[in-house]
Every structure is written in structure tokens, then in C-alpha cells.
Tab-separated table of C-alpha atoms and ligand atoms in Angstrom:
chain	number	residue	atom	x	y	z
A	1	UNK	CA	53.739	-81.093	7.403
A	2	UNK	CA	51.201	-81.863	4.844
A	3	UNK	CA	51.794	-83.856	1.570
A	4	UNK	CA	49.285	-83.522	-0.783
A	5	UNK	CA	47.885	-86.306	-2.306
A	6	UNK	CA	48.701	-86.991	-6.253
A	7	UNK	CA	47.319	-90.691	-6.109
A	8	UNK	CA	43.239	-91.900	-5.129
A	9	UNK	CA	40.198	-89.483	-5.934
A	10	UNK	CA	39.491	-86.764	-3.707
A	11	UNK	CA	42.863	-85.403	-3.705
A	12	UNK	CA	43.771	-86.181	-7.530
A	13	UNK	CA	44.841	-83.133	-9.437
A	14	UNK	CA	44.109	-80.804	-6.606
A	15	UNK	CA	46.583	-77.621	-6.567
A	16	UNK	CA	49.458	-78.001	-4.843
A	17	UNK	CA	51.421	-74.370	-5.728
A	18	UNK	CA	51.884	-71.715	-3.610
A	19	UNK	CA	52.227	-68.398	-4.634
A	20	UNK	CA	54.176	-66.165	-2.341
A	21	UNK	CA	54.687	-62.041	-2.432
A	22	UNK	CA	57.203	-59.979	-0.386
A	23	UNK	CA	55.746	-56.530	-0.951
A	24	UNK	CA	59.098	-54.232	0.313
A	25	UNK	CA	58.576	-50.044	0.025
A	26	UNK	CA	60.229	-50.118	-3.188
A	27	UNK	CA	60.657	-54.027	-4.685
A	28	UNK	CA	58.807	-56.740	-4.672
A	29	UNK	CA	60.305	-60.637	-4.571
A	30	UNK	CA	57.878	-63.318	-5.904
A	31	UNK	CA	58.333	-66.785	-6.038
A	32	UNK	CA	56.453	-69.692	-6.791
A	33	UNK	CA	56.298	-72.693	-5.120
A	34	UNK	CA	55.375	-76.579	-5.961
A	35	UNK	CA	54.140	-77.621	-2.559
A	36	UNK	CA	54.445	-81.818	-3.570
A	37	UNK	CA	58.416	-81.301	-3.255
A	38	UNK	CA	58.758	-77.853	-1.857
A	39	UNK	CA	60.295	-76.562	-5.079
A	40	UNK	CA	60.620	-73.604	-6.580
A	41	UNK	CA	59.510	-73.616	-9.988
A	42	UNK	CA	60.061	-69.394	-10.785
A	43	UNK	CA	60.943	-66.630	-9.130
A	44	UNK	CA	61.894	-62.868	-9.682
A	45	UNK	CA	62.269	-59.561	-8.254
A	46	UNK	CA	61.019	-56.255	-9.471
A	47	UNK	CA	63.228	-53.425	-8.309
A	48	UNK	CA	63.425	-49.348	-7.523
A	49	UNK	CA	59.225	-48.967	-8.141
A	50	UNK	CA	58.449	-45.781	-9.211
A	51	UNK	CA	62.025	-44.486	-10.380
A	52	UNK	CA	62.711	-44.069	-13.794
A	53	UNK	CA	65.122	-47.065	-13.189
A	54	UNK	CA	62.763	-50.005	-12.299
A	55	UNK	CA	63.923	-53.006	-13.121
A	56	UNK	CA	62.339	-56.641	-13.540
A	57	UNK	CA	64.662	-60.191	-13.233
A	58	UNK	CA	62.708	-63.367	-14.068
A	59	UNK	CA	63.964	-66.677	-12.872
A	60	UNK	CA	62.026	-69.312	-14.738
A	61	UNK	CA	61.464	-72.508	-14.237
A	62	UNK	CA	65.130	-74.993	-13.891
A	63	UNK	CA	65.528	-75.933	-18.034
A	64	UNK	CA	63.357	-73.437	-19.146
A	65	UNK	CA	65.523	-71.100	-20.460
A	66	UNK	CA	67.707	-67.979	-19.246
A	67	UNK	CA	66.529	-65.521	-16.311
A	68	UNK	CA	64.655	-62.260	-18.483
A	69	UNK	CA	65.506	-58.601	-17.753
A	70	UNK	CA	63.181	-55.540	-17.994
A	71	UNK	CA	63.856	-52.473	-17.602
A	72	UNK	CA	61.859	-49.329	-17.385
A	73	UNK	CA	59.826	-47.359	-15.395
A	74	UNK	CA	57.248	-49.192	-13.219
A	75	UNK	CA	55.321	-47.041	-11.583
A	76	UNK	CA	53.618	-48.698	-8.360
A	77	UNK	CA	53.018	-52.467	-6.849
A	78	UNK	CA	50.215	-52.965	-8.916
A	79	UNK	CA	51.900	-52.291	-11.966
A	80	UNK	CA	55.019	-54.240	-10.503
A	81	UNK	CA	52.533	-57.241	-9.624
A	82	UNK	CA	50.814	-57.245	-13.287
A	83	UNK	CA	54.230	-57.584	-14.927
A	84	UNK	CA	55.512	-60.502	-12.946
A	85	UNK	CA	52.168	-62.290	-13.432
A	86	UNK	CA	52.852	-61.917	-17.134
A	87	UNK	CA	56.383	-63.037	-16.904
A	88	UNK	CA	54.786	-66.118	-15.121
A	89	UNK	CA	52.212	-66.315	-17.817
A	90	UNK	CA	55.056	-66.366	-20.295
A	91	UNK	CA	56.404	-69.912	-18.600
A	92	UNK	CA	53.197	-71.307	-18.964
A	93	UNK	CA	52.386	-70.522	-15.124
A	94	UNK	CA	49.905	-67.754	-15.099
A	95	UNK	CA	47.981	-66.895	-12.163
A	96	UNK	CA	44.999	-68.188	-14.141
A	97	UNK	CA	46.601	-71.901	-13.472
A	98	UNK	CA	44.006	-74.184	-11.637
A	99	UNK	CA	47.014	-75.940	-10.003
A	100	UNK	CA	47.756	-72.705	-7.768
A	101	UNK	CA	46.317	-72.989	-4.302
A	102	UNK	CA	46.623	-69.624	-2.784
A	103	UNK	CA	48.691	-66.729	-2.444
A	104	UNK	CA	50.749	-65.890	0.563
A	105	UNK	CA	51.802	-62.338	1.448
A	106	UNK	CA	54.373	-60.741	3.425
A	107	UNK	CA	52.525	-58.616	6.113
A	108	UNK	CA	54.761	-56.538	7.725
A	109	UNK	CA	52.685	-55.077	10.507
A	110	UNK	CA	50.164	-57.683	12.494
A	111	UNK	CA	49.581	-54.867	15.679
A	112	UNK	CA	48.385	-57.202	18.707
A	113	UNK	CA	45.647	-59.087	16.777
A	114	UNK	CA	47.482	-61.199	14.254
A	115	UNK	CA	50.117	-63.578	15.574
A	116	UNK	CA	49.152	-66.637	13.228
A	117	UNK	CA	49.020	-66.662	9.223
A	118	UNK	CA	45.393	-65.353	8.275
A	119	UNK	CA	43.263	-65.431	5.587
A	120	UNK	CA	42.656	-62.148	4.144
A	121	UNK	CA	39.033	-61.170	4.365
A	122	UNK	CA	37.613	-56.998	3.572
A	123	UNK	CA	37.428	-57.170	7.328
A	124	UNK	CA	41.129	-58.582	7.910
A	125	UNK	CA	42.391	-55.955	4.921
A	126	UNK	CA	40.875	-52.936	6.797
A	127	UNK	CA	42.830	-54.179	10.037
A	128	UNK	CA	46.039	-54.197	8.014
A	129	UNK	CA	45.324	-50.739	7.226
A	130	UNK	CA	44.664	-49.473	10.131
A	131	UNK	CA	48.369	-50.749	10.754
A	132	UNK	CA	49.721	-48.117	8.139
A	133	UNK	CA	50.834	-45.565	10.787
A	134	UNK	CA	53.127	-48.171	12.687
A	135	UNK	CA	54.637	-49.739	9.491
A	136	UNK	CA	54.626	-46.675	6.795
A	137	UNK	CA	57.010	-48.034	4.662
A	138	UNK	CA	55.987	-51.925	4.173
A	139	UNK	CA	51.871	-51.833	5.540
A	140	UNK	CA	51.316	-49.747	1.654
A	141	UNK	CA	52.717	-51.715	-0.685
A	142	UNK	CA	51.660	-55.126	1.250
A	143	UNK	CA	48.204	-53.468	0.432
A	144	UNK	CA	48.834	-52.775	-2.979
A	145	UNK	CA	50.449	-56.612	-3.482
A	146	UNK	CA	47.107	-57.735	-2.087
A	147	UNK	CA	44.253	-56.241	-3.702
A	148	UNK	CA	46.336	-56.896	-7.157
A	149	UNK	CA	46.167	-60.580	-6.221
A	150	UNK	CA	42.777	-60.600	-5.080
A	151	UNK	CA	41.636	-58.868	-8.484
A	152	UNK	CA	43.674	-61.058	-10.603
A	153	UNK	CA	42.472	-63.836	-8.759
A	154	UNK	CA	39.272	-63.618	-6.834
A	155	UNK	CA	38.402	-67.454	-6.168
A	156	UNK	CA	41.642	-67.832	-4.608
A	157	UNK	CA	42.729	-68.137	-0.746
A	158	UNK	CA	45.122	-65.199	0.088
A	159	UNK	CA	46.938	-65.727	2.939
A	160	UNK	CA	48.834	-63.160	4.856
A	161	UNK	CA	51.785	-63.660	7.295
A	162	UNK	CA	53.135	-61.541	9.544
A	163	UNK	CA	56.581	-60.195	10.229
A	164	UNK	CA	55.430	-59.345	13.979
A	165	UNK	CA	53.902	-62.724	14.698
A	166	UNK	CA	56.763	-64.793	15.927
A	167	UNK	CA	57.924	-61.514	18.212
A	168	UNK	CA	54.197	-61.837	20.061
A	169	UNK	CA	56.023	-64.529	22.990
A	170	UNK	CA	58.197	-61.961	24.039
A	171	UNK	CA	57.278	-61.355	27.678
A	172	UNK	CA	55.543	-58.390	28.493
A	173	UNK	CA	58.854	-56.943	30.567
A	174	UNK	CA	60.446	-57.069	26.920
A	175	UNK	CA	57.665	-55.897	24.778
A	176	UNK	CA	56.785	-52.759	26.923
A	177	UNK	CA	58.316	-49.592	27.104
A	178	UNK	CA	58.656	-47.622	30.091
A	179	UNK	CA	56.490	-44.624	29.451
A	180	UNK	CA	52.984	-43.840	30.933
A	181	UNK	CA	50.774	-47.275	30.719
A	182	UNK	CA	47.570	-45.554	29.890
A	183	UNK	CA	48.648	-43.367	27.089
A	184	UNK	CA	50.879	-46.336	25.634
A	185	UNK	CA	47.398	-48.965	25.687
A	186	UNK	CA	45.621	-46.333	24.522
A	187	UNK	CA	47.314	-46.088	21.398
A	188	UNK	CA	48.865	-49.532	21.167
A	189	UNK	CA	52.199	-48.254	21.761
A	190	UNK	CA	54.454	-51.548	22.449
A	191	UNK	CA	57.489	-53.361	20.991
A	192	UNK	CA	56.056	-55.510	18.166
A	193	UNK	CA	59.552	-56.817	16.791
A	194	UNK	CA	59.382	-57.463	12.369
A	195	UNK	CA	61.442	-59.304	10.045
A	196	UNK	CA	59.823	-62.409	12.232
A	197	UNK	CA	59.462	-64.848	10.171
A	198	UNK	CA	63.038	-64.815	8.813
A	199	UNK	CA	64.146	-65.095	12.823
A	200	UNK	CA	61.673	-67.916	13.575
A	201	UNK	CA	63.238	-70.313	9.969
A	202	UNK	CA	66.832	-69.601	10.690
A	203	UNK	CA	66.945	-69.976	14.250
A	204	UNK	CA	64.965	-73.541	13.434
A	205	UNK	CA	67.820	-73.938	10.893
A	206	UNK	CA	71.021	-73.143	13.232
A	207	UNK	CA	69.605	-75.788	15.668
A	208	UNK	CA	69.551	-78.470	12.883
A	209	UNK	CA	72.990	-77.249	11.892
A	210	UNK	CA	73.909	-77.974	15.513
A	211	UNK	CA	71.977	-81.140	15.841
A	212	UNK	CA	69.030	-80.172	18.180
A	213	UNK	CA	65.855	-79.558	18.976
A	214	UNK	CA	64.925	-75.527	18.690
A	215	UNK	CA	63.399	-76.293	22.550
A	216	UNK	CA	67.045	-77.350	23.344
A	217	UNK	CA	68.702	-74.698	22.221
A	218	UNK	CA	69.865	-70.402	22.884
A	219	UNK	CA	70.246	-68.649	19.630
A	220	UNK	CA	71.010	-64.713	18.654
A	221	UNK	CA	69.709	-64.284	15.265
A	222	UNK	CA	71.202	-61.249	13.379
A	223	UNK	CA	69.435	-60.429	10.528
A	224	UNK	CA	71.341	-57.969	8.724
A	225	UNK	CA	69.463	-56.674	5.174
A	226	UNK	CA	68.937	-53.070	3.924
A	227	UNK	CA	66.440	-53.501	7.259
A	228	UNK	CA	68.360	-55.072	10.227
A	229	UNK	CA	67.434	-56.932	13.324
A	230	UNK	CA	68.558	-59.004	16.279
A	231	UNK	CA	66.560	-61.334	17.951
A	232	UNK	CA	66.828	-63.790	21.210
A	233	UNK	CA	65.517	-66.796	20.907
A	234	UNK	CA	65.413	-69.274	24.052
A	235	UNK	CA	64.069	-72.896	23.386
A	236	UNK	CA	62.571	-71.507	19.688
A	237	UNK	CA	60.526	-69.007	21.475
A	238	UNK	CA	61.381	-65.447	21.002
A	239	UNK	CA	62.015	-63.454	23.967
A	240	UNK	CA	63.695	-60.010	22.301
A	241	UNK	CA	64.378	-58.354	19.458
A	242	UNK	CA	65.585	-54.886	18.480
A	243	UNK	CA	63.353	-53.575	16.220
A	244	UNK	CA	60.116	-51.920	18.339
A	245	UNK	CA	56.572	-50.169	17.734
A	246	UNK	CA	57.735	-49.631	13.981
A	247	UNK	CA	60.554	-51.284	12.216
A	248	UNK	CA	63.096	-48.458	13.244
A	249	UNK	CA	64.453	-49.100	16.505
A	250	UNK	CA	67.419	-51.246	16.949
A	251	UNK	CA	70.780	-51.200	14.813
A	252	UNK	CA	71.943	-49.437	12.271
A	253	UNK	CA	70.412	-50.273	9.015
A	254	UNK	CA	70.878	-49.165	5.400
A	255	UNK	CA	68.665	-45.883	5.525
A	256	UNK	CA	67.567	-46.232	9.193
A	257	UNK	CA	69.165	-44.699	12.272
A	258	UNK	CA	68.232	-47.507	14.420
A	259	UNK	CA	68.050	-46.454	17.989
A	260	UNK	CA	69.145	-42.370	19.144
A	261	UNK	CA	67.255	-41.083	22.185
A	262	UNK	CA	64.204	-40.197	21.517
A	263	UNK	CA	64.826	-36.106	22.769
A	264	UNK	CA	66.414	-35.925	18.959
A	265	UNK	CA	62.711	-35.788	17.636
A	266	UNK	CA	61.998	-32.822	19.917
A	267	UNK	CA	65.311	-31.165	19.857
A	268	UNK	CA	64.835	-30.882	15.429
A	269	UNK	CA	61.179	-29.853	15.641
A	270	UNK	CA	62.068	-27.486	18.050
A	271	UNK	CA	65.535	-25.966	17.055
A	272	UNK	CA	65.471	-27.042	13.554
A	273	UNK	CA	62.393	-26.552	12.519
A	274	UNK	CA	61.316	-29.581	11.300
A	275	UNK	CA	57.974	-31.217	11.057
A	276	UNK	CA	57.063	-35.068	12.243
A	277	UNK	CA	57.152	-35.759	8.056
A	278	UNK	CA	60.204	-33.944	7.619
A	279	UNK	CA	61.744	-35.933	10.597
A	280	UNK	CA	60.298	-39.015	9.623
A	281	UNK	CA	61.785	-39.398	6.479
A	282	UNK	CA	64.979	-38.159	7.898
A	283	UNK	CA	65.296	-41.424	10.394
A	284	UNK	CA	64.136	-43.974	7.785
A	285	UNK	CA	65.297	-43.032	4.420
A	286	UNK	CA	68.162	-40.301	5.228
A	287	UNK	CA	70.374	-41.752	8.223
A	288	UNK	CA	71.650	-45.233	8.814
A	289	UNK	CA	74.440	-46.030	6.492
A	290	UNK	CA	73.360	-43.824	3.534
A	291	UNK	CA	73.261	-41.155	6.609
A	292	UNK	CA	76.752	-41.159	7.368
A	293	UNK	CA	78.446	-41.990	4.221
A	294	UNK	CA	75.929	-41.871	0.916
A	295	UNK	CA	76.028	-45.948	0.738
A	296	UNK	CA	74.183	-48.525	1.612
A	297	UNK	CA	75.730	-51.251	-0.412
A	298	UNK	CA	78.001	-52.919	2.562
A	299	UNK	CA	79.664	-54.111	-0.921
A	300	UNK	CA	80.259	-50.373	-1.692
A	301	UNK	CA	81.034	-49.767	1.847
A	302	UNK	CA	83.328	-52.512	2.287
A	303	UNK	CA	85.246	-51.130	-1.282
A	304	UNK	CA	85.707	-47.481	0.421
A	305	UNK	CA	87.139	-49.128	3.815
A	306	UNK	CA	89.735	-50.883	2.164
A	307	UNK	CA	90.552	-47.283	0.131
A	308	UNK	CA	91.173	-45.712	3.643
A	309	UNK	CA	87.395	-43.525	3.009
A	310	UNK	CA	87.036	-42.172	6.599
A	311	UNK	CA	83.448	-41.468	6.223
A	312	UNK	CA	82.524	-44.887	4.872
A	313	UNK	CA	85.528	-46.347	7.867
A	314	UNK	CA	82.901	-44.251	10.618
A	315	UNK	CA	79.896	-45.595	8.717
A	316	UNK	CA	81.328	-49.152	9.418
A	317	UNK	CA	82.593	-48.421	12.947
A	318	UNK	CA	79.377	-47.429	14.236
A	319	UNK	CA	77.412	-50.154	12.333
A	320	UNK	CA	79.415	-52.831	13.754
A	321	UNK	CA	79.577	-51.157	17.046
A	322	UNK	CA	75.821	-50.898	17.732
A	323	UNK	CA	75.642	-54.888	16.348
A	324	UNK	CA	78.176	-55.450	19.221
A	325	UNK	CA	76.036	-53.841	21.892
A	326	UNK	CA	73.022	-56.437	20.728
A	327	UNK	CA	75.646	-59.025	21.206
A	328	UNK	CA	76.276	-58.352	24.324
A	329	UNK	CA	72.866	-57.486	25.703
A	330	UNK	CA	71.514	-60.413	23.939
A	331	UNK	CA	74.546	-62.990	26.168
A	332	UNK	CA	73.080	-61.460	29.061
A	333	UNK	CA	69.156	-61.679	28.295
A	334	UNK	CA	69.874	-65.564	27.231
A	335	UNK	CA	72.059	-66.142	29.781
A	336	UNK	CA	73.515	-69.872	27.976
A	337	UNK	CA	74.084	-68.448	24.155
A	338	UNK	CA	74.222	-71.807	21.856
A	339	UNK	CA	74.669	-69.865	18.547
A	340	UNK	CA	75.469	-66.604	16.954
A	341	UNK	CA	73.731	-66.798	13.172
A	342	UNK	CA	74.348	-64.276	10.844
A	343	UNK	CA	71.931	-63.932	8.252
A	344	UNK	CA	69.994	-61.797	5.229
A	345	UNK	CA	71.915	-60.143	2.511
A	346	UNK	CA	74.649	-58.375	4.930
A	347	UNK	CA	74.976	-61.221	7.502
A	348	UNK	CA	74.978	-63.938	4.420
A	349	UNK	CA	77.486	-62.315	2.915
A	350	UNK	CA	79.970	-60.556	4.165
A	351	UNK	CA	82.831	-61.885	6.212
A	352	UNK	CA	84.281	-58.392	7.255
A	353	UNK	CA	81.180	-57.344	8.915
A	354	UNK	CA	81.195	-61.123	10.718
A	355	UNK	CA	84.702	-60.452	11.448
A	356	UNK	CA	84.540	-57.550	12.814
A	357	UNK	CA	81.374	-57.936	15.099
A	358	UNK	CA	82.963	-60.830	16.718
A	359	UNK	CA	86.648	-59.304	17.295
A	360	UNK	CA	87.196	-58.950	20.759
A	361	UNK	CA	84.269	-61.158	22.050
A	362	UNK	CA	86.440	-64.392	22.777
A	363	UNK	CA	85.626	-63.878	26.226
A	364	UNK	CA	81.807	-64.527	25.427
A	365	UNK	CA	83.194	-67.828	23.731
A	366	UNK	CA	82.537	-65.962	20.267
A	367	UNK	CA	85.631	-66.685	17.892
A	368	UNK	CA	85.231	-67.259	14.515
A	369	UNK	CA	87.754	-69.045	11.900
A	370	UNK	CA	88.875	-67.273	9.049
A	371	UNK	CA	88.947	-70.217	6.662
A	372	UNK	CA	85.600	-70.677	7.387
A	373	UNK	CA	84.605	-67.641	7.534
A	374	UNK	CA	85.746	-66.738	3.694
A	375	UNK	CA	84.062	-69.496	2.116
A	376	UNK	CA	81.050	-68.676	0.000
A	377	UNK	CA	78.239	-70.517	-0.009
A	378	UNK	CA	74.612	-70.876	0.339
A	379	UNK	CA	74.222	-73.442	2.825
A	380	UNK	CA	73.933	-73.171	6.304
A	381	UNK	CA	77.278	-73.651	7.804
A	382	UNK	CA	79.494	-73.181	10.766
A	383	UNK	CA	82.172	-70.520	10.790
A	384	UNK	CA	83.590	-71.114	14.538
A	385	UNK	CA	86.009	-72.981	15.421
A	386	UNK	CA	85.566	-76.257	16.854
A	387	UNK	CA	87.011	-75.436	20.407
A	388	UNK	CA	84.603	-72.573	20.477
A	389	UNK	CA	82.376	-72.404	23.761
A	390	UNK	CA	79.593	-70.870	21.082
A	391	UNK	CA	78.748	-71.789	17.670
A	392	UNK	CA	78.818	-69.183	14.884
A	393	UNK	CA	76.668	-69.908	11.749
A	394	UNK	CA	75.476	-68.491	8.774
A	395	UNK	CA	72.203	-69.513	7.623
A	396	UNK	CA	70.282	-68.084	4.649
A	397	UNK	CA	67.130	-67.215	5.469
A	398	UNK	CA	64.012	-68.090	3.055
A	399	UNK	CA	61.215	-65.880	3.734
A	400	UNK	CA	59.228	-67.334	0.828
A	401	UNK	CA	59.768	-70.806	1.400
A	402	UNK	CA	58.354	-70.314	5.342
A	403	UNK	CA	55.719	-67.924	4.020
A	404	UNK	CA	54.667	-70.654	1.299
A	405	UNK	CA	54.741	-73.464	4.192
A	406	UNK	CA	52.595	-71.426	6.571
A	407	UNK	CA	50.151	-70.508	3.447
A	408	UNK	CA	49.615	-74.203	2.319
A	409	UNK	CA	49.271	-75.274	5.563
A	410	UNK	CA	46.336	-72.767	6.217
A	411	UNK	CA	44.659	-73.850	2.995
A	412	UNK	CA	45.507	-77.768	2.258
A	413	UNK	CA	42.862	-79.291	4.274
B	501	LIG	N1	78.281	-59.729	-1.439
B	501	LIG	C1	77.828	-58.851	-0.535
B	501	LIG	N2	78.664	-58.328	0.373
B	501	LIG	C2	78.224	-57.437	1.293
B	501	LIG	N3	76.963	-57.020	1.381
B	501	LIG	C3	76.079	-57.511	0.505
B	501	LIG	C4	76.454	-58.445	-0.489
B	501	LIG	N4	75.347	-58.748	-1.205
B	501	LIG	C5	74.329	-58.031	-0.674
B	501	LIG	N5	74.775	-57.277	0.356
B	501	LIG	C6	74.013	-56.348	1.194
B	501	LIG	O1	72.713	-56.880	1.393
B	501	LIG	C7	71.757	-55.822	1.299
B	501	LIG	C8	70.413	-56.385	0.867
B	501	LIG	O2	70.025	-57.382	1.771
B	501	LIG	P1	68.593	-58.058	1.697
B	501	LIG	O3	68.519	-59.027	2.807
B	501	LIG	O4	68.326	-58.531	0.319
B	501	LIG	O5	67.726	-56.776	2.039
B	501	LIG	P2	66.190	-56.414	1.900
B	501	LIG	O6	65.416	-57.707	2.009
B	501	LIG	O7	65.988	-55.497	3.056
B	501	LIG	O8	66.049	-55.740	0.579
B	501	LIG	C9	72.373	-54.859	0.289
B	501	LIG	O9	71.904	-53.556	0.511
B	501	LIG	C10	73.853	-54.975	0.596
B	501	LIG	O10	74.198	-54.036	1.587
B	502	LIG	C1	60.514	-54.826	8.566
B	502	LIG	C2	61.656	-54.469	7.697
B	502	LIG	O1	62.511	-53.714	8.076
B	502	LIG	O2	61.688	-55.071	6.497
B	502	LIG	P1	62.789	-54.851	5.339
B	502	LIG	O3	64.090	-55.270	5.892
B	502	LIG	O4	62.290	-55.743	4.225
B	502	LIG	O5	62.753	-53.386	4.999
B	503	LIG	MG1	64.373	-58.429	3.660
């Protein structure tokens, strides 16, 4: 890792802050970054983009003053991107600031070519675009986040790291499907695996909890946000994950349905009607969670359990169900399984869905302590037993802070 220099000539003054954007379909986080010390100096999130509702929360800088709130319609990234570069402006960190070094941006979808952070050329931009059919959601609005940064700051390295790049070591048994090889390499149909860079910093994390090396150690990452993921990772290399050609495959996410055979798509253009749009929409905005009960707040979720709600009690049956299926598949694919992490704003937080995806499992060596398992906290900690054959941890993940580490390094030479 790179320290920059604050003492001798060459290296005096030069900028040592990291910019970093997570462009989702309708928020985007920001945070900046001091590189010297890794800290962060402000941060926000700009929320529901394009509704009526949009909403802005400012974290400035540690002493200077009280996190800001705006709300109000915002009608695209751009517009969200302008107002949090004002908000920065306003704590004397504008994006005008000779001190920033780059800016590093979530890319969602890398296809087969990226597997490394890159710097975003025209020519690099139109390959990210080209990416828009396999990531329809996320591929936009990184877009958006980047040519906003590029015209509010044209000198400046922008960096872009992909969510697909630490799936790219699966092997090719894992990362193919079984359907006709010519048609899938003719359209670059393959499993690319996302949310990558939050799998690659908390499995490194839950082998520090544990005291190793990543080489020395078997880890199941769930990541469990609005999107949702599991992942295998052998030695800190990944070898699966659930999520495939686009980031809908796999559990059971907030608005996704995760995986259904694949006849469904046929079965509602041909009996209902429906058009590849129509059906579209319906698997990644209309099913998952919000599908079979109108939430996706686990909170909410969680709330309407404990009422007795049968169709929220379903929603949570079959969310925790499918996670348990990973589980399993994952035990087998690993073959030694050092940790089970939980992670992301699910998996960080709630101890009923923990609970409940490792009930039963004791035969795996999967228990986890109730104690443990209550306490809140944002550190990563253990929440198994000490007898337990297999760790279970909950690590927050910090997709800025690996984004901003993978930008500098690209750029501080
Ligand atoms: N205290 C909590 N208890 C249970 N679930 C929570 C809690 N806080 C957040 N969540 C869940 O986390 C989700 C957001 O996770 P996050 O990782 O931020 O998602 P994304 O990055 O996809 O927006 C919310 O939709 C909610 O379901
Ligand atoms: C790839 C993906 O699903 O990302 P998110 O969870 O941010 O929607
Ligand atoms: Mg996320």
C-alpha cells in the first residue's frame, strides 16, 4: 500500500484525496477520502432519484457541524451528482480542490474485458456502454455518475472499478452455463458474478477476524442488501457466486426474484401476454420481497413477522430458504468451510435473518450464539460459538473505502 509523501519536494503538497461514487439505479453514496490516513473526511447519500421524494443526507467532515438534509425532487444522477458536489463545496471541499487526486466509480458491469480498476478513457466509456444490456439497472446511472465527474472535473484521473472483476477467477465449469457454446460466445452469455468488490474486502476481513492469511482460509460471503449475493471464496480467490450474466440470478433480493427456471419467461410471453420489457421489469423491480409481500424493508418485514402477517411470514420463509440452499451448495463446492460472513445492510443487521439461515445447520458445524448474535455493532465480529467447527462473522463491508484504495493505487505513482 502506498503512503504518500507529505515531507521532501517532489511529493510535497501533492493530492492525496480520493473521491469515490456508487452510482445505484435510484441513489447514489459518495464519500470522500484522505488517502495519508485512509479517512473519511465527508460523505452522503442522495436517495429515490427522480421521485418527487428525493432526498439528500450530508455527512461533513468529524467537528464540522451536523449532517444536512434536502429534500425535493432530484431528477437524474447528474442532477444528484451536482448537488453533492455543492454540499462538498459548502465544507470547503469542492471538487475544484487541487488536493483531490481522482475519482473512483462503482462499475457495475466489466463483461470479460475489465477485471482490474481502469482508467476511464471515451474508448473505455463506450465499452461500459456497450455493457448496458447485461446490467440495465446500475451500467446507466454509473454512466451518468461519470460523465458528471468528468465535466466537473476534466484534468482529473477517473477511475472505474468493477463489481464483476473479483468474480473473473471463477473456473470456467462455474462461470458457464450449460446451453449451446456457440450461441452463448457469440453473445457473451456467461456467469459474470457483481457486488465483487464488497465479496473480495470482507472475505479479506473475516480472515483477519480469524487470524489468517485469505490464501489460508474457506469463506461463504453472504451479501445481503436490497441486491443480494453469495459468494465462495477458497484461499481469497473466488470460485462461485450466485448472481450470473446480469445481477438477477441467485437469492431472493428486495425487488428481484433471484433464480425461477427460466421456462417462466416463455410460459408469460406466451400465456400471459407479456413482452421481454413487461417481463423484465416484473423480475427486477416487481418480485423478490416487494413481490410477495409489498416490502422490502427486512425492518418492515421483520415488524409484520412478529404481528403473525402470513404474507410477509412466506416472504421470509422463502428468503431464508433459498439463502439456505447457497449454504449448502456453497459447503459442498468449498469442501473445508472456515467462515460463514454475513454482510451489507440485511446481513449487517439483522439477527433474525442470521438466526434463521443457520437453524438447523449444526450438522455443517454452523451454530451461532444468541448473545452474540444480538449485539449491535459495526465492527467485524464473531457470532459463533467458540466450540463451533465453523466460524460465523459479521463484517461490514466498505465498498468506498476498497474502491478509494484500488483508485489511489492506480493513480499515486
Ligand atoms: N436494522 C435493520 N434491520 C434489518 N434490515 C435492515 C436494517 N437496516 C437496513 N436493513 C436492510 O438493508 C437494506 C439496504 O441494504 P444496503 O446494503 O444498503 O443495500 P443497497 O446497497 O442495495 O442499497 C434495506 O432495504 C433493508 O432491507
Ligand atoms: C449488482 C447489484 O445488485 O447491486 P445493488 O445491490 O447495489 O443493486
Ligand atoms: Mg449495495
Amino acid at each position: 500500500m502506498t503512503t504518500p509523501n507529505t515531507e521532501g519536494t517532489a511529493a510535497a503538497g501533492s493530492p492525496s484525496r480520493v473521491l469515490v461514487l456508487n452510482s445505484g439505479s435510484s441513489s447514489v453514496k459518495y464519500q470522500l477520502l484522505d488517502m495519508s490516513d485512509r479517512s473519511r473526511l465527508a460523505s452522503g447519500l442522495v436517495e429515490r432519484i427522480g421521485e418527487e421524494t428525493s432526498r439528500l443526507v450530508h455527512t461533513p467532515p468529524p467537528g464540522a457541524g451536523a449532517v444536512r438534509e434536502r429534500e425535493g425532487r432530484i431528477a437524474d444522477h447528474d442532477e444528484a451528482l451536482r448537488a453533492a458536489a455543492e454540499e462538498l463545496a459548502a465544507d470547503g471541499l469542492g471538487l475544484d480542490s487541487p488536493d483531490l487526486a481522482a475519482i473512483g466509480h462503482r462499475v457495475v458491469h466489466g463483461g470479460l474485458r475489465f477485471t482490474e480498476p481502469t482508467v476511464i478513457t471515451d474508448e473505455v466509456l463506450k465499452e461500459i456502454e456497450r455493457l448496458v444490456p447485461v446490467a440495465p439497472l446500475h451500467n446507466p446511472a454509473n454512466i451518468t455518475g461519470i460523465r458528471t465527474a468528468r465535466a466537473l472535473r476534466p484534468d482529473l484521473p477517473q477511475v472505474a472499478v468493477f463489481d464483476t472483476a473479483f468474480h473473473a477467477t471463477m473456473p470456467e465449469y462455474a462461470a458457464r452455463y450449460a446451453i449451446d457454446v456457440e450461441t452463448a460466445d457469440a453473445h457473451r452469455i456467461r456467469r459474470y458474478g457483481f457486488h465483487g468488490t464488497s465479496h473480495a474486502y470482507v472475505s479479506r476481513k473475516a480472515a483477519a477476524l480469524l487470524g489468517k492469511e485469505p490464501a489460508e482460509v474457506n469463506v461463504i460471503v453472504l451479501h445481503l442488501g436490497n441486491g443480494a449475493s453469495a459468494s465462495a471464496v477458497a484461499g481469497g480467490r473466488c470460485v462461485e457466486t450466485s448472481m450470473g450474466l446480469t445481477p438477477l440470478e441467485g437469492l431472493v433480493m428486495g425487488t428481484r426474484s433471484g433464480d425461477i427456471d427460466p421456462a417462466v419467461t416463455f410460459h408469460l410471453k406466451r400465456v400471459a401476454g407479456m413482452s421481454a420489457d413487461e417481463i423484465d421489469v416484473l423480475l427486477n423491480k416487481k418480485s423478490g420481497l416487494v413481490g410477495l409481500c409489498g416490502d422490502n424493508d427486512m425492518r418492515e418485514i421483520r415488524r409484520r413477522v412478529d404481528e403473525g402477517d402470513e404474507r410477509a411470514t412466506l416472504a421470509f420463509d422463502i428468503y431464508i430458504h433459498r439463502l439456505k440452499k447457497y449454504i449448502g451448495a456453497y459447503s459442498a463446492v468449498l469442501g473445508r468451510v472456515d467462515a460463514v460472513v454475513f454482510t451489507a445492510g440485511v446481513g449487517e443487521n439483522s439477527g433474525p435473518v442470521r438466526e434463521a439461515a443457520m437453524a438447523g445447520l449444526e450438522e455443517f458445524g454452523l451454530v451461532v450464539d444468541a448473545d452474540l448474535n444480538a449485539v449491535r455493532s459495526g465492527v467485524p465480529r464473531l457470532i459463533s460459538p467458540d466450540y463451533a467447527r465453523v466460524a460465523v462473522a459479521v463484517v461490514p463491508t466498505d465498498e468506498e473505502l476498497e474502491i478509494a484504495n484500488q483508485t489511489f493505487a492506480l493513480v499515486d505513482n
